[in-house]
Amino acid sequence: MNLQIVSENKCFDGVQGVYTHNSTTTQCDMTFAVFMPSVSQFIKVPCLWYLSGLTCTHENAMTKAGAQNWAEEFGMAIIFPDTSPRGEGVADDAAYDLGQGAGFYIDATQDPWAQHYQMERYITQDLQKLLVDEFNIEAGAQAITGHSMGGHGALTLGMKHPEIYRSVSAFAPICNPTQSDWGKKQFAAYLGKTDAPEDDATELMKSKGHPNPLLIDVGAKDEFWDLLGTAAFAGAAASRKQDITNRIHSGYDHSYWFISTFIEDHISFHAEALG
Amino acid sequence: MNLQIVSENKCFDGVQGVYTHNSTTTQCDMTFAVFMPSVSQFIKVPCLWYLSGLTCTHENAMTKAGAQNWAEEFGMAIIFPDTSPRGEGVADDAAYDLGQGAGFYIDATQDPWAQHYQMERYITQDLQKLLVDEFNIEAGAQAITGHSMGGHGALTLGMKHPEIYRSVSAFAPICNPTQSDWGKKQFAAYLGKTDAPEDDATELMKSKGHPNPLLIDVGAKDEFWDLLGTAAFAGAAASRKQDITNRIHSGYDHSYWFISTFIEDHISFHAEALG
């Protein structure tokens, strides 16, 4: 089987696992983490995809977001994918915000990125199939969230694939990458263009939105506020009367201390949406 | 003021801070973390000292134990000290379990360790005074816990200084270091002897115990079980009829996944004990 166990630890009565597999989509070995709640021993459970931000691997949110307690309580699996292809043969850049650790959850068309940087297809097809095949997950009850670049991923993949992701939320998401230095540089490199409305949450909100309610949390002291496009997305959501809870929290910044504070709300939000 | 802010982040309505100060006891700069719950803006709050294990700094438990949620809920400060003196001029050893990261919460008497490795006095006097002076902490309402080497620290410092630490607990503590490879090597180096009942939790339990109830959690799949001395300590506690809750949890190992699962129980235990 194309799935290897790196580690499995009992946690809140469930199991926090880390695994590797060889992806035919990204053409390299990929690492991901999954928390399976104890009830998954007996029944298929709903799952929440957590997409991480720039520089992160599968590990940051797994260890810092404090999600396992609530995932066990609500009987929900949580999947923590990596943020890009990895390895010596994989194209990279010296900057923290391009190349490895910065896949942006899009499918690159430009050299030298196109061979491995196929993160949308990796998440929505390759890893999707592996998870549903190998773990006791209910294919029809999937939600998606993420932080920063991963919030961009959650919003764009959520709106592009509502048949997979029935519930969508985000923490401090990059909402308008075609208008931000967190977006223009990467889209130019990976896609050869900065005009990519199909990969921009604000543009997707204008053109299609999501059939179900959204939840967005941002800290008012977010040190990257000017890069996020929070206002543009909020305006687009309001204009189409998207069912949404858009919260701005005074005093909170962009860190995992912010995420861990509100992760319970997101897990309970998705649990309710998935029934 | 001999206290410098490294970082402060809002978290669960409280503040997770990291600070440095120059310790006259360890004769070097020391880093520590403190979580202050939001209610500490208005009143002095009880506090819990969390002593970490081998190789850890102030950071591991701060980020991985998931304590802040419950500290805010119970209105309790949590202090995460470092596990040893640090720095270029501080004696060290190539092994992970001696020197920097392995202070064992004792006061060294032997060269080259004696100059800086004064961790019992550092915790119980130097950092103690700084915390009570500079943070809104109730000096008469202090508890102590810890993990592994830090569990040894919590039990020994708790029993030696019950006037400071009114409530004591531990996660997978090293309970009988004078009989363990986690203990004999370090006591020989730092103290010049392995016969040190005054720094051994099982011996202290035999000789004095603690005036208030204790709480001990250990995982049955703890990969370091044979080094911990769990049975010796349990026997000593039972023999003196120490008020204690001694729990062994099937399936759990020595990791932070084990700690984060049970940290709520420890914080609520200490909150109740401190009134």
XYZ file of C-alpha atoms in Angstrom:
550
model
C 0.000 0.000 0.000
C 1.240 3.488 -0.897
C 0.929 4.762 2.653
C 3.598 4.611 5.324
C 3.191 5.340 9.010
C 5.690 7.852 10.386
C 4.128 7.947 13.849
C 0.875 7.304 15.651
C 0.189 8.620 19.167
C -2.897 8.263 21.310
C -4.345 11.696 22.028
C -7.720 12.583 23.601
C -8.735 8.932 23.150
C -8.171 9.231 19.379
C -5.029 8.783 17.298
C -2.771 11.549 15.963
C -0.922 10.031 13.021
C 1.728 11.234 10.584
C 2.064 9.461 7.231
C 3.925 9.632 3.938
C 2.905 8.543 0.469
C 4.234 8.950 -3.036
C 2.025 11.303 -4.981
C 1.628 10.788 -8.698
C 0.313 14.344 -8.889
C 3.216 16.189 -7.261
C 5.656 13.452 -8.327
C 7.374 13.283 -4.947
C 6.931 11.846 -1.479
C 4.416 13.858 0.541
C 3.917 13.935 4.301
C 0.575 14.617 5.967
C -1.016 14.254 9.390
C -4.448 12.966 10.345
C -6.238 12.996 13.675
C -8.850 10.250 13.889
C -11.316 10.523 16.787
C -11.994 7.405 18.822
C -15.487 6.942 17.385
C -13.897 6.296 13.972
C -13.052 2.825 15.241
C -16.724 2.031 14.776
C -18.184 4.406 12.182
C -17.132 6.615 9.296
C -16.619 10.166 10.535
C -16.831 13.609 8.935
C -13.522 15.320 8.286
C -12.038 18.797 8.255
C -9.131 19.697 5.977
C -6.778 22.214 7.573
C -4.566 23.994 5.039
C -1.523 25.722 6.549
C 0.248 28.962 5.756
C 3.574 30.039 4.261
C 6.665 28.181 5.565
C 4.550 25.562 7.365
C 4.623 21.797 6.970
C 1.957 19.337 8.129
C 3.386 19.768 11.625
C 2.767 23.365 12.695
C -0.997 23.284 12.997
C -0.959 19.673 14.151
C 1.067 20.661 17.219
C 0.019 24.284 17.777
C -3.639 24.709 16.819
C -5.050 22.674 19.697
C -7.571 21.017 17.405
C -7.494 17.439 18.697
C -9.498 18.052 21.862
C -12.435 19.437 19.869
C -12.059 16.986 17.000
C -12.482 14.170 19.515
C -15.407 15.911 21.191
C -17.230 16.451 17.889
C -16.172 13.080 16.406
C -14.436 14.691 13.442
C -11.220 13.714 11.646
C -8.744 16.490 10.855
C -6.288 16.313 7.962
C -3.154 18.461 7.926
C -1.519 18.352 4.465
C 1.860 19.841 3.641
C 1.964 23.246 1.918
C 3.989 22.258 -1.160
C 5.904 19.452 -2.808
C 9.252 18.775 -1.125
C 12.605 17.211 -1.828
C 15.948 17.743 -3.476
C 14.616 17.366 -6.990
C 11.775 19.823 -6.429
C 12.188 23.415 -7.676
C 12.677 25.966 -4.916
C 13.491 29.616 -4.291
C 15.529 31.349 -1.606
C 12.541 33.497 -0.592
C 10.265 32.178 2.175
C 7.182 32.931 0.074
C 7.981 31.067 -3.147
C 8.733 27.417 -3.839
C 8.856 24.814 -1.086
C 6.541 25.786 1.786
C 4.619 28.154 -0.487
C 2.549 26.079 -2.913
C -0.485 28.398 -2.703
C -2.837 25.467 -3.407
C -2.802 26.109 -7.160
C -1.658 24.077 -10.173
C 1.460 25.613 -11.721
C 1.699 25.877 -15.500
C 5.138 27.480 -15.764
C 8.629 26.033 -15.622
C 10.380 25.158 -13.377
C 7.281 24.806 -11.164
C 4.801 22.876 -13.292
C 6.310 19.428 -12.771
C 5.728 19.236 -8.998
C 3.642 22.248 -7.922
C 0.166 20.804 -8.519
C -1.240 21.469 -5.087
C -4.893 21.972 -6.024
C -5.034 18.614 -7.772
C -2.946 17.062 -5.006
C -5.379 18.171 -2.295
C -8.649 17.722 -4.175
C -7.812 14.498 -6.041
C -4.727 12.583 -4.969
C -4.771 13.024 -1.191
C -8.569 13.141 -1.267
C -8.729 9.640 -2.729
C -6.083 8.282 -0.381
C -7.882 9.591 2.677
C -11.277 8.269 1.698
C -9.798 4.905 0.701
C -7.513 4.330 3.678
C -9.191 6.066 6.629
C -12.642 5.649 8.092
C -13.837 8.961 6.661
C -17.303 9.740 5.283
C -16.645 10.982 1.745
C -19.839 12.998 1.681
C -19.113 14.919 4.899
C -16.006 16.993 4.275
C -15.201 20.546 5.359
C -12.183 22.775 4.759
C -10.409 25.516 6.704
C -6.969 27.080 6.733
C -4.740 29.903 7.906
C -3.267 32.754 5.880
C -2.093 31.150 2.601
C -4.054 28.128 3.768
C -7.087 30.338 4.306
C -6.742 31.352 0.669
C -6.595 27.658 -0.154
C -9.662 26.847 1.926
C -11.757 29.630 0.422
C -10.734 29.037 -3.196
C -10.853 25.228 -3.115
C -14.064 25.415 -1.103
C -15.792 27.643 -3.656
C -14.347 25.760 -6.651
C -15.285 22.327 -5.281
C -18.438 22.725 -3.177
C -19.383 19.139 -4.058
C -16.360 18.019 -1.964
C -16.201 20.731 0.705
C -19.686 21.229 2.055
C -18.525 23.642 4.762
C -15.800 26.313 4.551
C -14.038 28.552 7.066
C -10.723 30.383 7.386
C -8.367 32.062 9.836
C -6.812 35.324 8.623
C -7.061 34.222 4.981
C -5.307 35.822 2.041
C -8.549 36.878 0.375
C -7.492 38.819 -2.688
C -4.107 37.494 -3.862
C -4.330 39.051 -7.319
C -4.136 42.450 -5.565
C -1.547 41.534 -2.879
C 2.186 40.985 -2.613
C 1.113 37.662 -1.138
C -0.249 36.444 -4.444
C 0.972 38.510 -7.379
C 4.547 37.254 -7.077
C 3.508 33.615 -6.756
C 0.814 33.698 -9.438
C 3.306 35.332 -11.837
C 5.825 32.571 -11.151
C 3.510 29.545 -11.037
C 0.849 30.660 -13.552
C 2.699 33.186 -15.710
C 0.036 35.793 -14.978
C -1.330 37.817 -12.084
C -4.833 38.010 -13.527
C -6.194 34.741 -12.155
C -9.738 35.291 -10.852
C -10.275 31.516 -10.713
C -7.685 31.383 -7.895
C -8.732 34.519 -5.995
C -11.263 34.205 -3.172
C -12.687 37.677 -3.630
C -13.192 37.106 -7.367
C -14.706 33.677 -6.723
C -17.038 35.235 -4.177
C -18.160 37.728 -6.819
C -18.680 35.040 -9.457
C -20.115 32.082 -7.521
C -19.809 32.139 -3.702
C -20.559 28.937 -1.786
C -23.927 27.230 -1.289
C -23.437 26.923 2.477
C -22.501 29.340 5.300
C -18.906 30.530 5.719
C -16.988 31.482 8.873
C -14.006 33.888 8.756
C -11.927 35.042 11.747
C -9.234 37.733 11.591
C -7.316 39.497 14.365
C -7.453 43.286 14.419
C -3.759 43.357 15.360
C -2.809 41.019 12.514
C 0.661 42.172 11.503
C -0.049 41.160 7.891
C -3.444 42.871 7.677
C -2.515 44.935 4.608
C -1.682 41.750 2.673
C -4.916 39.897 3.415
C -7.645 41.763 1.510
C -10.130 41.241 4.321
C -12.251 44.242 3.382
C -12.437 43.348 -0.313
C -13.669 39.851 0.512
C -16.163 41.084 3.091
C -17.538 43.539 0.558
C -17.850 40.887 -2.128
C -19.603 38.504 0.281
C -22.021 41.206 1.409
C -22.753 42.218 -2.186
C -23.912 38.730 -3.115
C -25.649 38.161 0.252
C -23.434 35.137 0.928
C -24.427 33.489 4.221
C -21.305 34.321 6.246
C -20.007 35.072 9.737
C -17.123 37.509 9.342
C -15.454 38.249 12.677
C -12.651 40.684 13.520
C -11.189 40.171 16.997
C -9.553 43.060 18.824
C -6.071 42.383 20.183
C -5.358 39.161 18.277
C -2.501 38.828 15.781
C -1.590 36.397 12.962
C -0.064 33.707 15.189
C -1.153 30.256 16.278
C -2.154 31.840 19.609
C -4.976 33.406 17.612
C -5.839 30.143 15.868
C -5.875 28.033 19.018
C -8.200 30.552 20.641
C -10.878 30.116 17.970
C -10.326 26.568 16.650
C -13.138 25.205 18.820
C -15.586 27.587 17.137
C -14.500 26.387 13.691
C -14.734 22.704 14.504
C -18.165 23.106 16.068
C -19.236 25.226 13.063
C -18.220 22.476 10.639
C -19.682 19.713 12.804
C -23.043 21.439 12.734
C -22.846 22.076 8.979
C -21.995 18.442 8.243
C -24.772 17.193 10.474
C 13.983 46.613 35.376
C 15.686 43.230 34.963
C 12.944 41.857 32.740
C 12.746 42.110 28.979
C 9.813 41.250 26.776
C 10.619 38.851 23.937
C 7.022 38.564 22.750
C 3.458 38.975 23.963
C 0.479 37.542 22.068
C -3.185 37.654 22.902
C -4.491 34.128 23.413
C -7.851 33.000 24.804
C -8.439 36.605 25.963
C -5.254 36.440 28.077
C -1.630 37.117 27.181
C 1.032 34.520 26.348
C 4.362 36.211 26.994
C 8.009 35.233 26.655
C 10.595 37.102 28.709
C 14.299 37.136 29.538
C 16.108 38.248 32.661
C 19.607 38.020 34.027
C 19.688 35.578 36.905
C 22.150 36.175 39.712
C 21.604 32.553 40.724
C 22.465 30.839 37.445
C 24.732 33.736 36.426
C 23.373 33.914 32.887
C 20.437 35.245 30.912
C 17.382 33.037 31.362
C 14.268 32.842 29.198
C 10.844 31.917 30.534
C 7.214 32.098 29.405
C 4.128 33.159 31.338
C 0.471 32.937 30.420
C -1.604 35.518 32.258
C -5.385 35.034 32.125
C -7.531 38.048 31.331
C -8.841 38.353 34.884
C -5.297 39.181 36.015
C -5.873 42.667 34.624
C -8.042 43.252 37.668
C -6.975 40.873 40.444
C -4.002 38.804 41.566
C -4.357 35.264 40.251
C -3.126 31.843 41.422
C -0.304 30.352 39.371
C 0.912 26.971 38.206
C 4.588 26.299 37.572
C 5.130 23.874 34.698
C 8.605 22.282 34.733
C 9.641 20.701 31.437
C 11.606 17.586 30.576
C 15.000 16.743 29.101
C 16.018 18.735 25.990
C 13.111 21.183 26.398
C 13.227 24.950 26.700
C 10.432 27.223 27.939
C 8.847 26.806 24.515
C 7.837 23.146 24.174
C 5.083 22.998 26.744
C 4.042 26.573 26.027
C 3.212 25.616 22.443
C 2.299 21.943 22.761
C 0.573 21.319 26.096
C -2.628 23.201 25.231
C -2.720 24.769 28.693
C -3.825 28.302 27.846
C -7.461 27.493 27.175
C -7.895 25.991 30.642
C -5.675 28.552 32.373
C -7.964 31.271 31.044
C -11.065 29.315 32.037
C -9.828 28.752 35.590
C -8.213 32.213 35.908
C -4.762 30.797 36.587
C -1.337 31.997 35.446
C 1.066 29.386 34.076
C 4.838 29.768 34.223
C 7.098 27.813 31.864
C 10.757 28.104 33.003
C 13.724 26.842 31.029
C 15.260 23.499 32.031
C 18.835 24.676 32.624
C 21.178 27.613 32.390
C 22.127 28.438 28.796
C 24.831 30.196 26.837
C 28.311 29.902 25.432
C 30.013 30.290 28.808
C 27.825 27.670 30.473
C 29.233 24.144 30.909
C 27.668 21.549 28.648
C 27.951 17.939 27.533
C 27.425 16.267 24.173
C 24.806 13.906 25.643
C 21.155 15.025 25.524
C 20.684 14.166 29.179
C 23.499 16.153 30.800
C 24.296 19.853 30.799
C 22.195 22.376 28.920
C 18.575 21.224 28.690
C 19.106 18.799 31.569
C 19.378 20.818 34.781
C 17.317 18.322 36.813
C 16.087 21.141 39.113
C 18.921 20.602 41.586
C 21.808 22.764 42.831
C 25.126 21.450 41.531
C 28.096 21.302 43.870
C 30.701 19.914 41.469
C 32.873 21.545 38.812
C 32.315 22.446 36.040
C 28.594 22.577 36.863
C 28.384 24.409 40.169
C 28.808 27.937 38.798
C 25.626 27.997 36.698
C 23.587 24.837 37.433
C 21.602 26.089 40.433
C 18.161 25.251 39.143
C 16.429 24.582 42.467
C 17.446 27.967 43.828
C 16.706 29.568 40.458
C 13.141 28.243 40.407
C 12.297 28.569 44.090
C 14.050 31.873 44.809
C 15.227 33.942 41.861
C 12.440 33.398 39.323
C 9.950 33.059 42.185
C 10.704 36.586 43.384
C 10.682 38.036 39.875
C 7.284 36.546 39.103
C 5.662 37.695 42.311
C 7.181 41.167 41.965
C 6.493 41.798 38.295
C 3.285 39.875 37.505
C -0.144 40.065 39.080
C 0.303 36.732 40.839
C -0.967 35.794 44.295
C 2.163 34.687 46.174
C 0.173 32.480 48.538
C -1.602 30.532 45.786
C 1.074 28.651 43.871
C 1.014 25.118 42.454
C 3.611 23.087 40.571
C 3.530 20.411 37.898
C 5.916 19.031 35.305
C 6.698 16.311 32.807
C 9.365 13.599 33.005
C 12.488 15.350 34.375
C 10.114 18.225 35.119
C 7.806 15.834 36.945
C 10.789 14.919 39.117
C 11.283 18.656 39.651
C 7.647 19.233 40.526
C 7.512 16.369 43.030
C 10.835 17.130 44.724
C 10.467 20.913 44.834
C 6.837 20.487 45.879
C 7.698 18.238 48.811
C 10.764 20.290 49.801
C 8.928 23.624 49.640
C 5.267 23.005 50.543
C 5.087 26.550 51.913
C 5.505 27.781 48.309
C 3.794 25.003 46.330
C 0.469 24.271 47.977
C -0.599 21.852 45.241
C 1.540 19.367 43.308
C 1.002 17.162 40.269
C 3.100 15.501 37.573
C 2.965 13.899 34.116
C 5.096 10.756 33.711
C 7.556 11.938 36.364
C 10.988 10.515 37.012
C 10.116 9.333 40.519
C 13.195 7.543 41.734
C 16.256 9.056 40.068
C 18.743 7.592 42.511
C 17.775 4.172 41.093
C 17.489 5.162 37.402
C 19.763 5.917 34.474
C 17.754 9.134 34.360
C 19.226 10.341 37.629
C 22.327 8.433 38.635
C 24.436 9.886 35.825
C 23.299 13.443 36.456
C 23.475 13.273 40.255
C 26.998 11.855 39.977
C 28.020 14.740 37.734
C 26.241 17.610 39.440
C 26.361 16.428 43.071
C 29.327 14.080 43.099
C 27.134 11.301 44.510
C 24.221 9.129 43.539
C 22.936 8.764 47.079
C 20.827 11.917 47.255
C 17.516 11.143 48.985
C 16.834 14.866 49.364
C 16.475 15.096 45.560
C 14.564 11.838 44.989
C 10.759 11.948 44.965
C 10.336 8.400 46.256
C 12.718 9.054 49.147
C 11.026 12.366 49.927
C 7.672 10.621 49.883
C 9.006 8.134 52.443
C 10.447 10.844 54.674
C 7.893 13.649 54.490
C 5.269 13.544 51.725
C 3.174 16.636 51.046
C 0.433 18.146 53.250
C -2.037 18.371 50.325
C -3.366 15.935 47.686
C -1.184 14.938 44.716
C -2.158 14.001 41.148
C 0.071 11.773 38.973
C -0.668 10.672 35.388
C 1.409 8.132 33.441
C 0.760 6.413 30.117
C 0.842 2.606 30.083
C 2.630 2.745 26.710
C 5.228 5.205 27.997
C 8.372 4.269 26.075
C 10.518 5.313 29.065
C 8.480 3.446 31.672
C 11.483 1.522 33.004
C 13.303 4.775 33.770
C 10.481 6.447 35.704
C 10.178 4.479 38.961
C 6.381 4.775 38.904
C 5.833 1.688 41.046
C 8.380 2.670 43.703
C 6.751 6.058 44.142
C 3.227 4.618 44.204
C 4.315 2.161 46.865
C 5.926 4.862 48.984
C 2.832 7.072 48.706
C 0.520 4.216 49.684
C 2.748 3.264 52.601
C 2.461 6.713 54.185
C -1.244 7.073 53.205
C -0.430 10.204 51.192
C -3.621 11.712 49.737
C -2.978 11.002 46.049
C -4.625 10.228 42.728
C -2.258 7.969 40.790
C -3.545 7.241 37.287
C -2.152 4.953 34.596
C -3.764 5.440 31.177
C -3.836 2.627 28.662
C -2.550 3.459 25.200
C -0.840 6.767 26.033
C 2.906 7.323 25.612
C 5.450 9.869 26.905
C 4.681 12.590 24.336
C 2.959 15.943 24.485
C -0.079 14.217 22.942
C -0.409 12.542 26.343
C 0.110 15.804 28.229
C -2.366 17.824 26.174
C -4.984 15.130 26.749
C -4.824 15.480 30.531
C -3.694 19.094 31.101
C -7.270 20.218 31.742
C -7.525 17.765 34.623
C -4.326 19.112 36.178
C -5.300 22.757 35.892
C -8.733 22.112 37.369
C -7.117 20.022 40.137
C -4.804 22.886 41.080
C -7.538 25.513 40.762
C -9.646 23.581 43.246
C -6.719 23.072 45.628
C -5.800 26.759 45.581
C -9.381 27.764 46.156
